[in-house]
């Protein structure tokens, strides 16, 4: 089955799914948002090594793909909150399984520290 989305053609739905969550930051942002709504600064503090440019770009991509929502409050200074969507939330059990796999295989290959908040 061929999938077409956002000007791209995918060989199958698995390739499409991987493209939606690929990259270093997308999965981490979704994981942290699965525990509740966060502001931009909170996400940036949580992901200490992400640059401002990369965070902004990744949040825009996740919003474009309807994995998160962005709510802007009309206040000064600007207040923006990010929340995981129902489609984004559907990925969390998959991420939990990946984390479990990482814990098991990581322990076999060397020392791997489990992620925060239950991962």
Coordinates of N, CA, C and O in Angstrom, one line a residue:
X1 N 0.8 -1.2 0.0 CA 0.0 0.0 0.0 C 0.9 1.2 0.0 O 1.8 1.4 0.8
X2 N 0.6 2.1 -0.9 CA 1.4 3.4 -1.0 C 0.7 4.5 -0.2 O -0.5 4.6 -0.3
X3 N 1.4 5.2 0.5 CA 0.9 6.3 1.3 C 1.4 7.6 0.8 O 2.6 7.8 0.6
X4 N 0.5 8.6 0.6 CA 0.9 10.0 0.2 C 0.5 10.9 1.3 O -0.6 10.9 1.7
X5 N 1.5 11.8 1.7 CA 1.2 12.7 2.7 C 2.2 13.9 2.6 O 3.4 13.6 2.5
X6 N 1.7 15.1 2.7 CA 2.5 16.3 2.8 C 3.6 16.3 1.6 O 4.7 16.7 1.8
X7 N 3.1 16.0 0.4 CA 4.0 16.0 -0.7 C 5.0 14.9 -0.8 O 5.8 14.9 -1.7
X8 N 4.9 13.9 0.0 CA 5.8 12.8 0.0 C 5.1 11.5 -0.3 O 3.9 11.4 0.0
X9 N 5.7 10.6 -1.0 CA 5.2 9.3 -1.2 C 5.9 8.3 -0.4 O 7.2 8.2 -0.4
X10 N 5.2 7.5 0.3 CA 5.8 6.4 1.2 C 5.5 5.1 0.6 O 4.3 4.9 0.1
X11 N 6.4 4.2 0.7 CA 6.2 2.8 0.2 C 5.1 2.1 1.0 O 4.3 1.3 0.5
X12 N 5.1 2.4 2.3 CA 4.1 1.7 3.2 C 3.8 2.6 4.4 O 4.5 3.6 4.7
X13 N 2.9 2.2 5.2 CA 2.5 3.0 6.4 C 3.6 2.9 7.5 O 3.7 3.9 8.2
X14 N 4.4 1.9 7.5 CA 5.5 1.8 8.4 C 6.6 2.9 8.1 O 7.0 3.6 9.0
X15 N 6.9 3.1 6.9 CA 7.8 4.2 6.5 C 7.2 5.5 6.8 O 7.9 6.4 7.3
X16 N 5.9 5.7 6.6 CA 5.2 7.0 7.0 C 5.4 7.2 8.5 O 5.7 8.3 8.9
X17 N 5.1 6.2 9.3 CA 5.1 6.3 10.7 C 6.5 6.7 11.2 O 6.7 7.5 12.1
X18 N 7.5 6.0 10.7 CA 8.9 6.3 11.1 C 9.3 7.8 10.7 O 9.9 8.5 11.5
X19 N 8.8 8.3 9.6 CA 9.1 9.6 9.2 C 8.4 10.6 10.2 O 9.0 11.7 10.5
X20 N 7.3 10.3 10.7 CA 6.6 11.2 11.6 C 7.3 11.4 12.9 O 7.2 12.4 13.6
X21 N 8.0 10.4 13.4 CA 8.7 10.4 14.7 C 10.2 10.4 14.6 O 10.9 10.3 15.6
X22 N 10.7 10.4 13.4 CA 12.2 10.2 13.2 C 12.9 11.5 13.7 O 12.3 12.6 13.8
X23 N 14.1 11.3 14.0 CA 14.9 12.4 14.5 C 15.1 12.3 16.0 O 14.4 11.6 16.7
X24 N 16.1 13.0 16.5 CA 16.5 12.9 17.9 C 15.5 13.5 18.9 O 15.3 12.9 20.0
X25 N 14.7 14.5 18.5 CA 13.9 15.2 19.4 C 12.4 15.0 19.4 O 11.8 15.1 20.4
X26 N 11.9 14.5 18.3 CA 10.4 14.4 18.2 C 9.9 13.4 19.3 O 8.9 13.8 20.0
X27 N 10.5 12.3 19.4 CA 10.0 11.3 20.4 C 10.1 11.8 21.8 O 9.3 11.6 22.6
X28 N 11.3 12.4 22.1 CA 11.5 12.9 23.4 C 10.5 14.0 23.8 O 10.0 14.0 24.9
X29 N 10.2 14.9 22.9 CA 9.2 16.0 23.1 C 7.8 15.3 23.4 O 7.1 15.7 24.3
X30 N 7.4 14.4 22.5 CA 6.2 13.7 22.7 C 6.1 13.0 24.0 O 5.1 13.0 24.7
X31 N 7.2 12.3 24.4 CA 7.2 11.6 25.7 C 6.9 12.6 26.8 O 6.1 12.3 27.7
X32 N 7.6 13.7 26.9 CA 7.5 14.7 28.0 C 6.1 15.3 28.0 O 5.5 15.5 29.0
X33 N 5.6 15.6 26.8 CA 4.2 16.1 26.7 C 3.1 15.1 27.1 O 2.0 15.5 27.5
X34 N 3.5 13.9 27.0 CA 2.5 12.8 27.4 C 2.2 12.9 28.9 O 1.2 12.4 29.4
X35 N 3.0 13.6 29.7 CA 2.8 13.7 31.1 C 2.1 15.0 31.5 O 1.9 15.3 32.6
X36 N 1.8 15.8 30.5 CA 1.1 17.1 30.7 C 1.5 18.2 29.8 O 2.6 18.1 29.2
X37 N 0.7 19.2 29.7 CA 1.0 20.4 28.9 C 2.2 21.1 29.5 O 2.5 21.2 30.7
X38 N 3.0 21.6 28.5 CA 4.3 22.3 28.9 C 4.4 23.6 28.1 O 3.9 23.7 27.0
X39 N 5.1 24.6 28.7 CA 5.4 25.8 28.0 C 6.8 25.6 27.3 O 7.5 24.7 27.6
X40 N 7.0 26.5 26.3 CA 8.3 26.4 25.5 C 9.5 26.3 26.4 O 10.4 25.4 26.2
X41 N 9.6 27.2 27.4 CA 10.7 27.2 28.3 C 10.9 26.0 29.1 O 12.0 25.5 29.4
X42 N 9.8 25.4 29.5 CA 9.9 24.1 30.2 C 10.4 23.0 29.4 O 11.2 22.2 29.9
X43 N 10.0 22.9 28.1 CA 10.5 21.9 27.2 C 12.0 22.1 27.0 O 12.8 21.2 27.0
X44 N 12.4 23.4 26.8 CA 13.8 23.7 26.6 C 14.7 23.3 27.8 O 15.8 22.7 27.6
X45 N 14.2 23.5 29.0 CA 14.9 23.2 30.2 C 15.0 21.6 30.3 O 16.0 21.1 30.7
X46 N 13.9 21.0 30.0 CA 13.9 19.5 30.1 C 14.9 18.9 29.1 O 15.6 17.9 29.4
X47 N 15.0 19.4 27.9 CA 15.9 18.9 26.8 C 17.1 19.9 26.8 O 17.2 20.6 25.9
X48 N 18.0 19.7 27.8 CA 19.0 20.7 28.0 C 19.9 21.0 26.8 O 20.4 22.1 26.6
X49 N 20.1 20.0 25.9 CA 21.1 20.3 24.8 C 20.5 20.7 23.5 O 21.2 20.9 22.5
X50 N 19.1 20.8 23.5 CA 18.5 21.2 22.2 C 18.7 22.7 22.0 O 18.6 23.5 23.0
X51 N 18.9 23.1 20.8 CA 19.1 24.6 20.5 C 17.7 25.2 20.3 O 16.7 24.5 20.1
X52 N 17.6 26.5 20.5 CA 16.3 27.2 20.3 C 15.8 26.9 18.9 O 14.6 26.7 18.8
X53 N 16.6 27.0 17.9 CA 16.2 26.8 16.5 C 15.6 25.4 16.3 O 14.6 25.3 15.7
X54 N 16.3 24.4 16.8 CA 15.9 23.0 16.6 C 14.6 22.8 17.4 O 13.7 22.1 16.9
X55 N 14.4 23.3 18.6 CA 13.2 23.1 19.3 C 12.0 23.8 18.6 O 11.0 23.1 18.4
X56 N 12.2 25.0 18.1 CA 11.2 25.7 17.4 C 10.8 24.9 16.1 O 9.6 24.7 15.9
X57 N 11.8 24.4 15.4 CA 11.5 23.7 14.2 C 10.8 22.4 14.5 O 9.8 22.0 13.8
X58 N 11.2 21.7 15.5 CA 10.6 20.4 15.9 C 9.2 20.5 16.4 O 8.3 19.8 16.0
X59 N 9.0 21.6 17.2 CA 7.6 21.8 17.6 C 6.7 22.2 16.5 O 5.5 21.7 16.4
X60 N 7.2 22.9 15.5 CA 6.4 23.2 14.3 C 6.0 22.0 13.5 O 4.9 21.8 13.0
X61 N 7.0 21.1 13.4 CA 6.8 19.9 12.6 C 5.8 19.0 13.3 O 4.9 18.5 12.7
X62 N 5.9 18.9 14.6 CA 4.9 18.0 15.4 C 3.5 18.6 15.3 O 2.6 17.9 15.2
X63 N 3.4 19.9 15.3 CA 2.1 20.6 15.2 C 1.6 20.4 13.8 O 0.4 20.1 13.7
X64 N 2.4 20.5 12.8 CA 2.0 20.3 11.4 C 1.4 18.9 11.2 O 0.4 18.8 10.5
X65 N 2.0 18.0 11.8 CA 1.6 16.6 11.7 C 0.5 16.2 12.7 O 0.2 15.0 12.8
X66 N 0.0 17.2 13.4 CA -1.1 17.0 14.3 C -0.8 16.0 15.5 O -1.7 15.3 15.9
X67 N 0.5 16.0 15.9 CA 0.9 15.2 17.0 C 0.9 16.0 18.3 O 0.8 15.5 19.4
X68 N 0.9 17.4 18.2 CA 0.8 18.3 19.3 C -0.1 19.4 18.9 O -0.3 19.7 17.7
X69 N -0.6 20.2 19.9 CA -1.3 21.4 19.6 C -0.5 22.5 20.3 O 0.1 22.3 21.4
X70 N -0.7 23.7 19.8 CA 0.0 24.9 20.3 C -1.1 25.9 20.7 O -1.9 26.3 19.8
X71 N -1.1 26.4 21.9 CA -2.1 27.4 22.3 C -1.4 28.6 22.8 O -0.5 28.6 23.6
X72 N -1.7 29.8 22.1 CA -1.1 31.1 22.4 C -2.1 31.9 23.2 O -3.3 32.0 22.8
X73 N -1.7 32.4 24.3 CA -2.5 33.3 25.2 C -2.1 34.7 24.9 O -1.0 35.1 24.7
X74 N -3.2 35.6 24.8 CA -2.9 37.0 24.4 C -2.5 37.8 25.6 O -3.2 38.7 26.1
X75 N -1.3 37.5 26.1 CA -0.8 38.3 27.3 C 0.7 38.7 26.9 O 1.3 38.2 26.0
X76 N 1.1 39.7 27.7 CA 2.5 40.1 27.6 C 3.2 39.8 28.9 O 2.7 40.2 30.0
X77 N 4.3 39.1 28.9 CA 5.0 38.5 27.7 C 4.2 37.3 27.2 O 3.3 36.8 27.9
X78 N 4.4 36.9 26.0 CA 3.6 35.9 25.3 C 3.7 34.6 26.1 O 4.7 34.2 26.7
X79 N 2.6 33.9 26.2 CA 2.5 32.6 26.9 C 2.0 31.6 25.8 O 0.9 31.8 25.2
X80 N 2.8 30.6 25.6 CA 2.5 29.5 24.7 C 2.6 28.2 25.3 O 3.6 27.9 26.0
X81 N 1.5 27.4 25.2 CA 1.5 26.0 25.8 C 1.4 25.0 24.7 O 0.7 25.2 23.7
X82 N 2.1 23.8 24.9 CA 2.0 22.7 24.0 C 1.4 21.5 24.7 O 1.8 21.2 25.8
X83 N 0.5 20.8 23.9 CA -0.1 19.7 24.5 C -0.1 18.5 23.4 O -0.3 18.8 22.2
X84 N 0.1 17.3 23.9 CA 0.1 16.2 23.0 C -1.4 15.9 22.5 O -2.3 16.1 23.3
X85 N -1.6 15.6 21.3 CA -2.9 15.3 20.8 C -3.2 13.8 21.0 O -2.4 13.0 21.4
X86 N -4.4 13.4 20.6 CA -4.8 12.0 20.7 C -4.0 11.1 19.8 O -3.5 10.0 20.2
X87 N -3.7 11.6 18.6 CA -2.8 10.9 17.7 C -1.4 10.7 18.3 O -0.7 9.7 18.2
X88 N -0.9 11.8 18.9 CA 0.4 11.7 19.5 C 0.4 10.8 20.7 O 1.4 10.0 20.9
X89 N -0.6 10.8 21.5 CA -0.8 9.9 22.7 C -0.7 8.4 22.3 O -0.2 7.6 23.0
X90 N -1.2 8.1 21.1 CA -1.2 6.7 20.6 C 0.2 6.2 20.4 O 0.4 5.0 20.4
X91 N 1.2 7.1 20.3 CA 2.6 6.7 20.2 C 3.2 6.3 21.5 O 4.2 5.5 21.5
X92 N 2.7 6.7 22.6 CA 3.4 6.5 23.9 C 3.5 5.0 24.2 O 4.6 4.6 24.7
X93 N 2.6 4.1 24.1 CA 2.8 2.7 24.3 C 4.0 2.2 23.5 O 4.7 1.3 23.9
X94 N 4.1 2.6 22.3 CA 5.2 2.2 21.4 C 6.5 2.7 21.9 O 7.5 1.9 22.0
X95 N 6.6 3.9 22.4 CA 7.8 4.5 23.0 C 8.1 3.7 24.3 O 9.3 3.5 24.5
X96 N 7.1 3.3 25.0 CA 7.4 2.6 26.3 C 8.0 1.2 25.9 O 9.0 0.8 26.6
X97 N 7.6 0.6 24.9 CA 8.1 -0.7 24.4 C 9.6 -0.5 23.9 O 10.5 -1.3 24.2
X98 N 9.8 0.6 23.2 CA 11.2 0.9 22.8 C 12.1 1.1 23.9 O 13.3 0.7 23.9
X99 N 11.6 1.8 25.0 CA 12.4 2.1 26.1 C 12.7 0.8 26.9 O 13.9 0.6 27.3
X100 N 11.8 -0.1 27.0 CA 12.0 -1.4 27.6 C 13.1 -2.2 26.8 O 14.0 -2.8 27.4
X101 N 12.9 -2.2 25.5 CA 13.9 -2.8 24.6 C 15.3 -2.2 24.9 O 16.3 -2.9 25.0
X102 N 15.4 -0.9 24.9 CA 16.6 -0.2 25.2 C 17.2 -0.6 26.5 O 18.5 -0.7 26.6
X103 N 16.4 -0.7 27.5 CA 16.9 -1.1 28.9 C 17.5 -2.5 28.8 O 18.6 -2.8 29.4
X104 N 16.8 -3.4 28.2 CA 17.2 -4.8 28.1 C 18.5 -5.0 27.3 O 19.5 -5.6 27.7
X105 N 18.4 -4.5 26.1 CA 19.6 -4.6 25.2 C 20.7 -3.8 25.6 O 21.9 -4.2 25.5
X106 N 20.4 -2.6 26.1 CA 21.5 -1.7 26.6 C 22.2 -2.4 27.8 O 23.4 -2.2 27.9
X107 N 21.5 -3.1 28.7 CA 22.1 -3.8 29.8 C 23.1 -4.9 29.3 O 24.1 -5.2 29.9
X108 N 22.7 -5.5 28.2 CA 23.5 -6.6 27.6 C 24.8 -6.0 27.0 O 25.8 -6.6 27.1
X109 N 24.7 -4.9 26.4 CA 25.8 -4.3 25.7 C 26.7 -3.4 26.5 O 27.8 -3.0 26.1
X110 N 26.2 -2.9 27.6 CA 26.9 -2.0 28.5 C 26.0 -1.3 29.4 O 24.9 -1.8 29.7
X111 N 26.4 -0.2 30.0 CA 25.6 0.5 31.0 C 24.8 1.6 30.3 O 25.3 2.5 29.6
X112 N 23.5 1.4 30.4 CA 22.5 2.4 29.8 C 21.6 2.8 31.0 O 21.1 2.0 31.7
X113 N 21.5 4.1 31.1 CA 20.6 4.7 32.1 C 19.2 4.9 31.6 O 19.0 5.3 30.5
X114 N 18.2 4.4 32.4 CA 16.8 4.6 32.0 C 16.4 6.0 32.0 O 17.0 6.9 32.7
X115 N 15.5 6.4 31.1 CA 15.0 7.8 31.0 C 14.2 8.1 32.2 O 13.6 7.2 32.8
X116 N 14.0 9.4 32.4 CA 13.1 9.9 33.5 C 11.7 9.6 33.3 O 11.3 9.2 32.2
X117 N 10.9 9.7 34.3 CA 9.4 9.6 34.3 C 9.0 8.2 33.7 O 8.1 8.1 32.9
X118 N 9.6 7.2 34.2 CA 9.1 5.8 33.9 C 9.6 5.2 32.7 O 9.4 4.0 32.5
X119 N 10.3 5.9 31.8 CA 10.8 5.2 30.6 C 12.0 4.4 31.0 O 12.9 4.1 31.0

